[in-house]
Coordinates of C-alpha atoms in Angstrom, one line a residue:
M1 CA 162.0 106.2 119.5
I2 CA 158.7 106.4 117.4
A3 CA 159.4 106.6 113.7
A4 CA 156.9 108.3 111.4
R5 CA 156.2 106.5 108.1
K6 CA 156.8 108.4 104.9
I7 CA 155.4 108.0 101.4
G8 CA 157.1 105.2 99.6
K9 CA 155.2 105.3 96.3
V10 CA 152.0 106.8 95.0
F11 CA 149.8 105.1 92.4
K12 CA 146.8 106.1 90.3
S13 CA 144.2 103.4 89.8
K14 CA 143.8 102.2 86.2
P15 CA 140.8 101.0 84.2
V16 CA 140.5 97.2 83.7
I17 CA 137.8 94.8 82.6
E18 CA 137.1 91.7 84.7
G19 CA 134.5 89.0 85.2
A20 CA 132.0 88.8 82.4
G21 CA 132.7 92.4 81.4
V22 CA 132.8 94.6 84.5
N23 CA 134.6 98.0 84.1
L24 CA 136.4 98.9 87.2
K25 CA 139.6 100.6 88.5
R26 CA 142.6 98.6 89.8
A27 CA 144.7 100.3 92.4
F28 CA 147.3 97.6 92.4
G29 CA 147.6 94.0 91.2
F30 CA 149.7 91.3 89.6
S31 CA 152.3 93.7 88.2
Q32 CA 153.1 95.1 91.6
V33 CA 153.8 91.7 93.3
P34 CA 155.4 91.5 95.9
L35 CA 155.4 95.2 96.7
F36 CA 152.2 95.1 98.8
D37 CA 152.8 91.7 100.5
P38 CA 150.6 90.2 102.0
F39 CA 148.1 91.9 99.8
L40 CA 147.7 91.0 96.1
L41 CA 145.1 93.2 94.6
L42 CA 142.7 96.1 95.3
D43 CA 139.8 96.9 92.9
D44 CA 137.5 99.9 93.0
F45 CA 134.1 99.2 91.4
R46 CA 132.3 102.6 91.7
S47 CA 130.0 103.6 88.8
D48 CA 126.7 105.2 88.1
N49 CA 126.4 103.4 84.8
P50 CA 124.8 99.9 85.2
A51 CA 126.4 98.8 81.9
D52 CA 129.7 99.0 83.7
Y53 CA 128.8 96.3 86.3
L54 CA 125.6 94.3 85.6
K55 CA 127.4 91.5 83.8
G56 CA 129.1 90.7 87.1
F57 CA 131.3 87.9 88.0
P58 CA 129.7 84.5 87.2
W59 CA 130.8 81.3 88.9
H60 CA 134.6 81.1 89.2
P61 CA 137.1 79.3 91.5
H62 CA 139.5 80.7 94.1
R63 CA 142.2 78.9 96.0
G64 CA 145.0 80.1 98.3
I65 CA 143.7 83.6 99.1
E66 CA 141.1 85.6 101.0
T67 CA 138.8 88.1 99.2
I68 CA 137.4 91.0 101.2
T69 CA 134.5 92.9 99.6
Y70 CA 133.4 96.2 101.1
V71 CA 130.2 97.7 99.6
L72 CA 129.3 101.4 100.1
Q73 CA 126.3 101.8 97.8
G74 CA 124.2 99.3 95.9
T75 CA 124.4 95.5 96.6
V76 CA 126.4 92.5 95.5
E77 CA 124.6 89.2 95.4
H78 CA 126.8 86.2 96.5
G79 CA 126.5 82.5 96.1
D80 CA 129.2 79.8 96.7
S81 CA 130.0 76.1 96.7
L82 CA 129.7 76.0 100.5
G83 CA 126.0 76.7 100.2
N84 CA 126.2 80.3 101.3
S85 CA 124.0 82.9 99.5
G86 CA 122.9 86.4 100.2
L87 CA 123.4 90.1 99.6
I88 CA 126.3 92.3 100.5
T89 CA 124.5 95.5 101.2
A90 CA 125.6 99.1 101.6
G91 CA 128.1 99.4 104.5
S92 CA 128.7 95.7 104.9
V93 CA 131.6 93.4 104.3
Q94 CA 132.1 89.9 103.0
W95 CA 135.4 88.2 104.2
M96 CA 135.8 85.0 102.3
T97 CA 138.7 82.6 102.9
A98 CA 139.0 80.5 99.8
G99 CA 141.6 78.2 101.3
S100 CA 141.7 74.8 99.6
G101 CA 139.1 75.9 97.1
I102 CA 135.8 77.6 96.7
I103 CA 133.6 78.3 93.7
H104 CA 131.4 81.4 93.8
E105 CA 129.7 84.1 91.9
E106 CA 129.3 87.8 92.7
M107 CA 126.6 89.8 90.8
P108 CA 126.5 93.5 91.5
F109 CA 123.4 95.7 91.4
G110 CA 123.1 99.5 91.8
D111 CA 120.9 101.4 94.2
R112 CA 117.6 103.0 93.1
H113 CA 119.7 105.6 91.2
G114 CA 121.8 103.0 89.5
F115 CA 124.9 103.8 91.6
L116 CA 127.2 101.0 92.8
A117 CA 130.2 101.7 95.0
G118 CA 132.5 99.1 96.6
F119 CA 136.0 97.7 96.8
Q120 CA 137.5 94.2 96.7
L121 CA 140.9 93.4 98.3
W122 CA 142.7 90.1 97.9
A123 CA 145.0 89.0 100.7
N124 CA 147.4 86.1 100.3
L125 CA 147.4 83.0 102.6
P126 CA 150.7 81.5 103.8
A127 CA 151.9 78.2 102.5
S128 CA 150.8 76.5 105.8
Q129 CA 147.2 77.6 105.2
K130 CA 146.8 77.5 101.4
M131 CA 144.8 74.3 101.8
T132 CA 142.8 75.3 104.9
T133 CA 139.1 74.7 105.1
P134 CA 137.2 77.5 103.2
R135 CA 135.3 80.0 105.4
Y136 CA 132.7 82.6 104.6
R137 CA 131.9 85.6 106.8
Q138 CA 129.2 88.2 106.3
I139 CA 129.6 91.3 108.4
S140 CA 126.6 93.7 108.4
S141 CA 127.0 97.5 108.7
A142 CA 125.5 97.3 112.2
E143 CA 128.3 95.0 113.3
I144 CA 131.1 97.4 112.2
P145 CA 132.0 99.9 115.0
K146 CA 131.9 103.6 114.1
L147 CA 134.3 105.5 116.1
H148 CA 134.0 109.3 116.5
L149 CA 137.2 110.9 117.7
D150 CA 137.3 114.3 119.5
N151 CA 138.8 116.0 116.5
G152 CA 135.8 115.0 114.3
V153 CA 137.5 112.0 112.6
E154 CA 135.2 109.1 112.0
I155 CA 136.5 105.5 111.6
H156 CA 134.6 102.5 110.5
L157 CA 136.6 99.7 112.1
I158 CA 136.3 96.5 110.0
S159 CA 139.3 94.8 111.4
G160 CA 142.0 95.8 113.8
H161 CA 142.1 97.4 117.2
I162 CA 141.6 101.1 118.2
E163 CA 141.1 102.6 121.7
E164 CA 140.0 99.3 123.3
Q165 CA 137.6 98.6 120.4
D166 CA 138.1 95.6 118.2
G167 CA 136.7 95.2 114.6
P168 CA 134.3 92.3 114.0
V169 CA 136.8 90.5 111.7
N170 CA 139.5 88.6 113.7
N171 CA 141.6 85.4 113.7
I172 CA 143.1 86.3 110.4
V173 CA 146.6 85.0 109.9
I174 CA 148.1 88.2 108.4
D175 CA 146.7 90.2 111.4
P176 CA 145.1 92.8 109.1
E177 CA 143.8 96.2 109.9
F178 CA 141.0 97.5 107.6
L179 CA 139.7 101.0 108.3
D180 CA 137.4 103.4 106.5
I181 CA 138.5 106.9 107.7
T182 CA 136.9 110.3 107.2
I183 CA 138.8 113.4 108.3
P184 CA 137.0 116.7 108.3
A185 CA 138.6 119.9 106.8
G186 CA 141.4 121.5 108.8
V187 CA 142.4 118.5 110.9
T188 CA 145.6 116.5 111.4
F189 CA 145.2 112.8 112.2
T190 CA 147.9 110.5 113.4
H191 CA 147.4 106.7 113.5
H192 CA 149.7 104.1 115.1
T193 CA 150.8 101.2 112.9
I194 CA 152.8 98.1 113.6
K195 CA 156.4 98.3 112.6
G196 CA 157.3 95.9 109.9
Y197 CA 153.8 95.6 108.5
T198 CA 152.8 96.7 105.0
V199 CA 150.6 99.8 105.3
L200 CA 148.7 101.5 102.4
A201 CA 145.9 104.1 102.0
Y202 CA 143.4 104.4 99.1
I203 CA 141.7 107.7 98.7
I204 CA 138.0 107.5 97.9
A205 CA 136.8 111.1 98.4
G206 CA 138.2 114.6 99.0
K207 CA 141.9 115.5 99.3
G208 CA 144.7 115.5 101.9
L209 CA 148.3 115.7 102.7
F210 CA 150.0 112.4 103.7
C211 CA 153.1 112.6 105.9
R212 CA 153.9 116.2 104.8
E213 CA 156.9 114.9 102.8
D214 CA 160.1 116.9 103.0
E215 CA 161.4 115.0 99.9
P216 CA 159.8 114.2 96.6
F217 CA 158.3 110.8 96.1
S218 CA 157.8 108.4 93.2
Y219 CA 154.4 108.7 91.4
E220 CA 153.2 105.8 89.2
T221 CA 150.5 106.2 86.5
E222 CA 149.9 104.1 83.4
G223 CA 152.8 101.9 84.3
V224 CA 155.4 104.8 84.3
N225 CA 157.1 106.3 87.3
Y226 CA 157.3 110.1 87.5
F227 CA 159.5 112.0 90.0
D228 CA 157.2 114.6 91.6
M229 CA 159.0 117.7 92.7
E230 CA 156.1 119.1 94.7
T231 CA 156.7 118.2 98.3
E232 CA 153.3 119.4 99.6
Q233 CA 151.0 117.8 97.1
F234 CA 147.4 117.1 97.9
L235 CA 146.4 113.6 97.0
E236 CA 142.9 112.9 95.7
N237 CA 140.3 110.3 94.7
E238 CA 141.5 107.0 93.2
T239 CA 145.0 107.6 94.5
L240 CA 146.9 104.9 96.5
V241 CA 149.7 105.5 98.9
L242 CA 152.2 102.9 99.9
F243 CA 154.1 103.9 103.1
T244 CA 157.6 103.2 104.2
D245 CA 158.1 101.3 107.4
G246 CA 157.6 103.0 110.8
D247 CA 155.3 103.4 113.8
T248 CA 152.8 106.1 112.7
I249 CA 151.2 107.8 109.8
T250 CA 150.0 111.4 109.8
V251 CA 147.3 112.8 107.5
T252 CA 146.4 116.5 107.2
T253 CA 143.4 118.2 105.6
E254 CA 143.1 121.9 104.8
D255 CA 140.0 123.2 102.9
D256 CA 138.5 119.9 102.0
P257 CA 137.5 116.7 104.0
L258 CA 139.2 113.4 103.1
R259 CA 137.9 109.8 103.1
F260 CA 140.2 106.9 102.6
L261 CA 140.7 103.2 103.3
L262 CA 143.7 102.4 105.5
I263 CA 144.9 98.8 105.2
S264 CA 147.8 97.0 106.8
G265 CA 149.0 93.5 107.3
M266 CA 151.9 91.3 108.2
P267 CA 154.1 90.4 105.2
L268 CA 154.4 86.7 104.4
N269 CA 157.8 86.9 102.5
E270 CA 156.9 83.7 100.5
P271 CA 157.1 82.9 96.8
I272 CA 154.0 83.6 94.8
A273 CA 152.7 81.6 91.8
W274 CA 149.6 83.4 90.6
H275 CA 147.3 82.9 87.6
G276 CA 143.8 84.3 87.5
P277 CA 141.8 83.6 90.6
I278 CA 144.2 81.1 92.1
V279 CA 147.4 82.0 94.1
M280 CA 149.8 79.3 95.3
N281 CA 153.5 79.1 96.1
T282 CA 154.8 77.1 93.2
Q283 CA 154.0 76.6 89.6
A284 CA 153.4 72.9 90.3
E285 CA 150.8 73.7 92.9
L286 CA 149.2 76.1 90.5
R287 CA 149.0 73.5 87.7
K288 CA 147.5 71.0 90.1
A289 CA 144.8 73.5 91.1
F290 CA 143.7 74.1 87.6
E291 CA 143.8 70.4 86.7
E292 CA 141.6 69.7 89.7
Y293 CA 139.2 72.4 88.7
Q294 CA 139.0 71.0 85.2
N295 CA 138.4 67.4 86.3
G296 CA 135.9 68.2 89.0
T297 CA 138.0 67.5 92.1
F298 CA 138.7 71.1 93.1
I299 CA 136.3 71.3 96.0
Q300 CA 137.9 69.3 98.8
N301 CA 136.0 70.5 101.9
G302 CA 132.4 71.1 102.6

């Protein structure tokens, strides 16, 4: 029997300052571990004020994770210790596997109107691949399939598999699905998910009804849970939904269209030792990583 996923929790993203002084919104992060396993963090860096983002993210290390950067407007200039450099332009994705260690910088720039829009997701690596060789992949907008369904739904397929079409990102250990979905007004959309996988949605425009809940759900903002008694509540921009387990999700729009990121992956169910840009399985591994960074032996491949 096919089981429909329900809303497990709803979160509102919260302002944080990262890098050299970048103002962004965090949908989830360290304080929610391991709720989103295998995912660690999702940041929303949309702004029309260059002062919010121009200081950027100067050279810093990563180990034990993958970072996925999806840019919608503006550009992010990238450089790393593997010798890669270039621009993540509007509609494109950078999928970076830090593995045993990479040092990089990310410097954002707005479009001609000063607007920057993008998202960065951190995915954990299992213990068996924490020290794998680092890898960098740049996926242009032209490489990302744009699916147009009969009901008007549009899907940008970054990773995953829909209707015999594969996304350009594959061979990722957590078997992720990363979709950018736009649903027009007055449409119901159902999407199949893999049972046992973590599934979340982050709304980036419009409003919609998720799962048409028959029961109230937990709503978290500013670190406090509120019990929401409205069972037919429209969810809007900068809202994140974490679903319960099941085989499908259903999203409905009424008077307004809706755009959201739909992300899923296979949980690792492993211990997490996390400090700053490095995520390992034990505190000893974490200490070793920072010691190697300080003494210049952090980069072990390439």
